[in-house]
C-alpha atoms as one frame of an Amber mdcrd trajectory, in Angstrom:
protein
  30.918  21.331  63.767  31.145  22.874  60.306  34.094  25.224  59.657  33.226
  28.947  59.503  32.391  30.295  56.065  35.008  32.777  54.899  33.692  33.693
  51.451  30.338  34.482  49.866  30.892  31.699  47.340  31.192  29.260  50.265
  27.887  30.557  51.651  26.182  29.796  48.354  27.307  26.178  48.501  27.168
  25.322  52.196  25.221  27.746  54.385  21.981  26.515  55.964  20.695  30.084
  55.544  20.604  29.601  51.779  18.409  26.511  52.136  16.125  27.727  54.925
  13.871  30.060  52.946  10.505  28.338  52.747   8.703  31.376  51.320   9.049
  31.383  47.516   9.399  35.160  47.190  11.994  35.347  49.944  13.912  32.408
  48.467  14.010  34.123  45.064  15.153  37.420  46.562  17.799  35.731  48.688
  19.073  33.787  45.682  19.321  36.923  43.546  21.109  38.760  46.346  23.593
  35.919  46.920  24.469  35.679  43.211  24.958  39.440  43.045  27.169  39.379
  46.156  29.246  36.466  44.843  29.821  38.362  41.591  30.925  41.378  43.613
  33.371  39.230  45.569  34.891  37.902  42.348  35.431  41.336  40.794  37.602
  44.357  41.543  34.803  46.832  40.999  31.919  48.285  42.981  29.787  48.054
  39.862  27.216  45.355  39.115  25.003  44.428  36.150  21.877  46.593  36.423
  19.697  43.652  35.370  20.900  41.682  38.389  19.441  44.332  40.712  15.915
  44.275  39.270  14.477  41.422  41.440  15.709  43.292  44.516  14.312  46.777
  43.808  10.981  46.146  45.540  12.352  44.635  48.794  15.056  47.327  48.910
  12.356  49.999  48.704  10.694  48.488  51.814  13.792  48.941  53.966  13.780
  51.900  56.372  16.424  54.543  55.714  19.794  53.092  56.733  22.090  56.143
  56.684  21.919  59.896  56.146  25.270  61.126  54.827  25.794  58.713  51.920
  23.777  58.999  48.699  21.641  55.827  48.618  22.137  55.524  44.861  25.945
  55.653  45.148  27.886  52.405  44.757  28.663  52.129  48.484  25.157  53.202
  49.427  23.629  50.440  47.324  25.996  47.751  48.622  25.346  48.781  52.226
  21.613  48.592  51.557  22.090  45.155  50.018  23.835  44.010  53.210  20.886
  45.364  55.200  18.535  43.493  52.872  20.373  40.256  53.680  19.602  40.914
  57.367  15.960  41.642  56.503  15.794  38.348  54.582  17.083  36.527  57.694
  20.511  35.760  56.276  22.816  37.455  58.816  25.821  35.373  57.790  25.519
  36.555  54.189  25.150  40.145  55.429  28.328  39.800  57.494  30.309  38.277
  54.618  29.241  41.086  52.301  30.241  43.694  54.896  33.645  42.020  55.308
  34.149  42.196  51.534  33.272  45.891  51.567  35.769  46.517  54.384  38.487
  44.707  52.424  37.572  46.651  49.290  38.005  49.930  51.198  41.501  49.051
  52.441  44.128  51.587  51.268  45.917  49.086  49.039  42.685  48.316  47.145
  40.586  51.475  47.288  42.739  54.092  45.620  41.897  56.176  42.615  40.001
  53.340  40.936  37.041  53.863  43.247  37.391  57.589  43.892  37.460  57.457
  47.691  39.923  59.533  49.684  41.474  58.353  52.932  39.027  60.077  55.297
  36.027  58.922  53.268  37.330  55.353  53.247  37.664  55.517  57.041  34.048
  56.679  57.431  32.715  54.038  55.047  34.737  51.243  56.658  33.530  52.401
  60.089  29.944  52.264  58.849  30.524  48.673  57.685  31.851  47.806  61.146
  28.744  49.271  62.802  26.621  47.002  60.594  28.743  44.010  61.545  28.107
  45.004  65.163  24.365  45.052  64.541  24.475  41.598  62.965  26.424  40.223
  65.932  24.185  41.949  68.510  20.944  40.662  67.012  22.432  37.149  67.048
  23.295  37.461  70.740  27.061  37.629  70.165  27.466  40.591  72.462  31.262
  40.530  72.874  31.746  40.417  69.102  29.261  43.258  68.716  31.130  45.435
  71.221  34.407  44.805  69.380  32.813  45.809  66.061  31.289  48.998  67.457
  34.564  50.045  69.099  36.467  49.419  65.850  33.929  51.661  64.106  34.471
  54.440  66.653  38.250  54.244  66.164  37.924  54.490  62.378  35.264  57.217
  62.416  37.300  59.631  64.519  35.564  62.694  65.941  33.189  63.419  63.068
  29.495  62.723  63.817  28.372  61.791  60.318  26.922  58.265  59.985  29.336
  55.813  61.561  29.967  57.495  64.913  26.304  57.974  65.927  25.435  54.491
  64.667  28.291  52.910  66.637  27.420  54.907  69.763  23.761  53.903  69.508
  24.836  50.309  68.887  26.822  50.313  72.131  23.832  51.906  73.897  21.494
  49.191  72.626  24.051  46.583  73.635  24.182  48.026  77.158  20.375  47.881
  77.312  20.454  44.257  76.089  22.818  43.469  78.953  20.614  45.261  81.479
  23.064  48.123  82.040  20.470  50.906  81.890  22.748  53.727  83.217  25.366
  53.004  80.527  22.683  52.919  77.833  21.447  56.350  78.931  24.940  57.866
  78.986  25.592  56.689  75.421  22.195  57.806  74.098  22.732  61.237  75.657
  26.104  61.515  73.903  24.164  61.504  70.631  21.427  63.875  71.809  23.806
  66.403  73.391  25.151  67.268  69.933  21.754  68.408  68.775  21.547  69.278
  65.095  25.182  68.253  64.562  23.731  64.731  64.396  21.273  63.768  61.669
  17.650  63.440  62.804  17.803  59.824  61.576  20.008  59.055  64.601  18.407
  61.402  67.118  15.142  59.466  66.746  16.511  56.109  68.037  18.444  57.975
  70.744  15.174  59.481  72.007  13.483  56.078  71.689  16.244  54.481  73.744
  15.851  57.162  76.424  12.103  56.510  76.397  12.814  52.819  77.015  15.370
  53.322  79.797  13.406  56.020  81.639  10.284  53.866  81.447  12.235  50.981
  82.966  13.396  53.259  85.788   9.849  54.455  86.458  10.472  58.040  85.273
   7.337  57.949  83.139   6.863  61.660  82.428  10.505  62.057  81.397  10.108
  58.996  79.185   7.103  60.644  77.520   9.095  63.823  76.886  11.681  61.861
  74.887   8.884  59.997  73.133   7.326  63.247  71.909  10.734  64.453  70.697
  11.084  61.282  68.607   7.494  61.677  67.371   8.187  65.229  66.160  11.357
  64.230  64.299   9.516  61.607  62.236   7.536  62.320  59.086   3.745  62.095
  59.163   3.756  59.045  56.875   6.512  57.191  58.754   5.037  54.145  60.531
   7.699  54.572  63.229   5.647  57.586  64.352   2.779  55.221  65.121   5.210
  52.895  66.886   6.403  55.751  69.109   2.784  56.763  69.774   1.948  53.210
  70.861   4.847  53.240  73.320   3.794  56.612  74.722   0.192  55.439  75.065
   1.414  52.400  77.015   3.347  54.744  79.307   0.291  56.951  79.836  -1.662
  53.807  80.733   1.030  52.750  83.211   0.915  56.266  84.712  -2.806  55.856
  85.308  -4.077  58.355  82.729  -6.661  56.240  80.909  -7.996  59.094  78.795
  -4.566  60.087  77.413  -3.801  56.446  76.679  -7.152  56.017  74.937  -6.565
  59.082  72.757  -3.097  57.854  71.857  -4.191  54.373  70.833  -7.160  55.808
  68.914  -4.806  58.007  66.864  -2.666  55.063  65.724  -3.271  54.183  62.063
  -3.666  50.480  62.779  -4.776  49.393  59.298  -1.609  50.769  57.684   0.824
  49.144  60.116   2.846  45.937  59.836   1.415  43.172  62.021   4.311  43.318
  64.498   3.326  46.923  65.331  -0.422  46.354  65.028  -0.434  43.767  67.839
   0.722  46.102  70.664  -1.656  48.804  69.399  -4.627  46.435  69.589  -3.462
  45.058  72.942  -3.248  48.608  74.311  -6.713  49.461  73.043  -8.090  46.339
  74.729  -6.242  47.068  77.971  -7.726  50.588  78.097 -11.230  49.133  77.713
 -10.574  46.468  80.369  -9.194  49.010  82.861 -12.182  51.274  82.306 -14.496
  48.363  83.064 -12.464  47.424  86.128 -12.684  50.975  87.489 -16.429  51.006
  86.959 -16.729  47.699  88.817 -14.752  49.125  91.735 -16.971  52.178  91.838
 -20.005  49.894  91.883 -18.559  47.937  94.801 -17.917  51.121  96.769 -21.000
  53.170  95.927 -23.522  50.381  95.421 -24.595  52.159  92.245 -25.198  50.491
  88.907 -22.186  52.123  87.244 -21.291  49.313  84.846 -22.566  50.640  81.551
 -23.421  48.203  78.774 -21.366  50.355  76.393 -18.218  49.775  78.460 -18.634
  46.013  78.287 -19.304  46.269  74.567 -16.075  48.241  74.085 -14.127  45.337
  75.612 -15.831  42.865  73.293 -15.186  45.125  70.294 -11.510  45.451  71.208
 -11.149  41.665  71.540 -12.397  40.909  68.031  -9.479  42.188  65.894  -6.933
  40.512  68.173  -8.684  37.163  67.901  -8.824  37.588  64.119  -5.068  38.270
  63.927  -4.338  35.092  65.884  -5.683  33.110  62.927  -2.725  34.313  60.840
   1.021  33.748  61.157   2.507  35.651  64.082   5.754  35.514  66.001   5.613
  33.687  69.370   6.153  36.977  71.193   3.211  38.608  69.416   0.953  35.631
  70.118   1.931  35.704  73.793   1.209  39.432  74.069  -2.217  38.924  72.493
  -3.317  35.893  74.527  -2.340  37.500  77.849  -4.449  40.543  76.975  -7.339
  38.320  75.924  -7.042  36.382  79.179  -7.223  39.634  81.184 -10.270  40.721
  79.200 -12.079  37.409  79.633 -11.442  37.487  83.370 -12.801  41.034  83.651
 -15.903  39.984  81.708 -16.440  37.117  84.158 -15.698  34.445  81.548 -13.493
  32.313  83.763 -13.269  29.267  81.472 -12.271  31.420  78.490  -9.684  33.156
  80.658  -8.178  29.803  81.698  -8.025  28.755  78.034  -6.092  31.859  77.029
  -3.733  31.487  79.985  -3.041  27.829  79.148  -1.895  28.991  75.701   0.213
  31.706  77.272   1.927  29.256  79.636   2.772  26.932  76.732   4.284  29.732
  74.611   6.196  31.301  77.526   7.750  27.959  78.495   8.493  26.833  74.946
  10.249  30.068  73.941  11.789  31.152  77.237   9.768  34.321  77.845  10.619
  34.354  81.551   9.451  37.910  82.335   6.096  37.239  80.681   5.777  33.958
  82.576   5.655  35.927  85.831   2.802  38.023  84.405   1.006  34.867  83.251
   1.378  33.202  86.659  -0.002  36.309  88.376  -3.044  36.274  86.114  -3.578
  32.557  86.685  -3.431  33.093  90.448  -6.065  35.819  90.169  -8.318  33.504
  88.177  -7.916  30.742  90.753  -8.342  32.980  93.809 -10.810  35.524  92.526
  -8.402  38.375  93.289  -9.093  41.798  91.809  -6.728  43.236  89.241  -4.539
  46.106  90.408  -5.348  49.023  88.121  -2.579  51.664  87.852  -3.365  54.980
  89.474  -1.558  58.175  88.540   1.298  59.432  90.683  -0.599  62.700  90.880
  -4.247  63.484  91.369  -3.928  65.741  88.321  -2.135  63.410  85.911  -3.306
  65.173  82.756  -1.942  68.506  84.004   1.552  67.481  82.871   2.423  68.968
  79.430   3.504  65.578  78.072   0.070  64.191  78.962  -1.940  67.232  77.870
  -0.533  66.829  74.395  -2.473  63.587  73.867  -5.634  65.726  73.793  -4.295
  67.514  70.709  -3.903  64.350  68.636  -6.028  64.656  65.550  -5.865  68.467
  65.785  -3.019  71.005  65.784  -0.122  69.501  67.716   1.281  71.319  70.714
   5.005  71.671  71.317   6.044  70.217  74.671   8.399  72.344  76.735   9.427
  71.805  80.308
């Protein structure tokens, strides 16, 4: 086993991360970032040659906002964004080493008048670095290390809810959710939300998103939608996270049994402008709405004996399949491919194309087994059993006969027009 890397200069020489970039643009960006970070490590200053930053301006501009209380063009703001860029470029070890160097640089014996930071400001900045170290550890599955980092951040941040404290609290909430401790995740997310406008909107958004996730898991679908709309309203109209929240809420409406609200939600998503990782669930949701509509019409036909299966409904399923199939020809993550092929298998089965359905499910089984998607494997096995036995799909029905009477569901009707404010 190779010894742990303790310095950025060691990473440059020995880390597999530095040699793993097969994409030319990413390799160039990662190289420029590593050289810049190594120069920072070798100096006593927060400054850097402006020319060295030029290759990184474009990828830095693509990063979502990372903090609210620190000027992004300040020295610390730029170095923290550079550490986030290392994560984005799939070099978590480099990100962690850069964060460690920032923490050392902020130590009282090194961060005096030369850098202009007072004691309380150094504590906040160091705490923010520790929250980022926690994020790196959590996304790598090192949950105990992540918890230690987040708790160190809370100790350094004190009682002030600026950047570090809400980020550390949300980090612990996400960690609890990763570990399946839904009640603890909710308690921590609510700690952020209970402070209202004392906490920047940047952090209230993920707190609402986390509550949407946990309440959905617990089956409290209308409460989950309420938090989803709160997150939606806090985001700017051009922020693609707004579309991401809308996709989640549309999925919840579909699970609640309100097909029309779900359809309106998915239709309002600006699919063409979204990254592929967000586009996939939007297209899958659109297809699932069409499939469930067709399934309900088939059930009505079986009960009433009427010819209720409209050609247009079948055509809507076929139309919804096409963009998903096209995306599968590109490069997607295994999770995205699995999500798409399961949906395509459901659609093929509903259309009566049994052989096509079996083909999609064979792909799904392979991906689920190869990458350990155990929860999805149960869904795949259920679909395969339906194909083999001719069983009918269970279509969700609303918990109430008047599903759309709920304010959080009525608001879907306003998408594309003046938005209502949801109050309960």
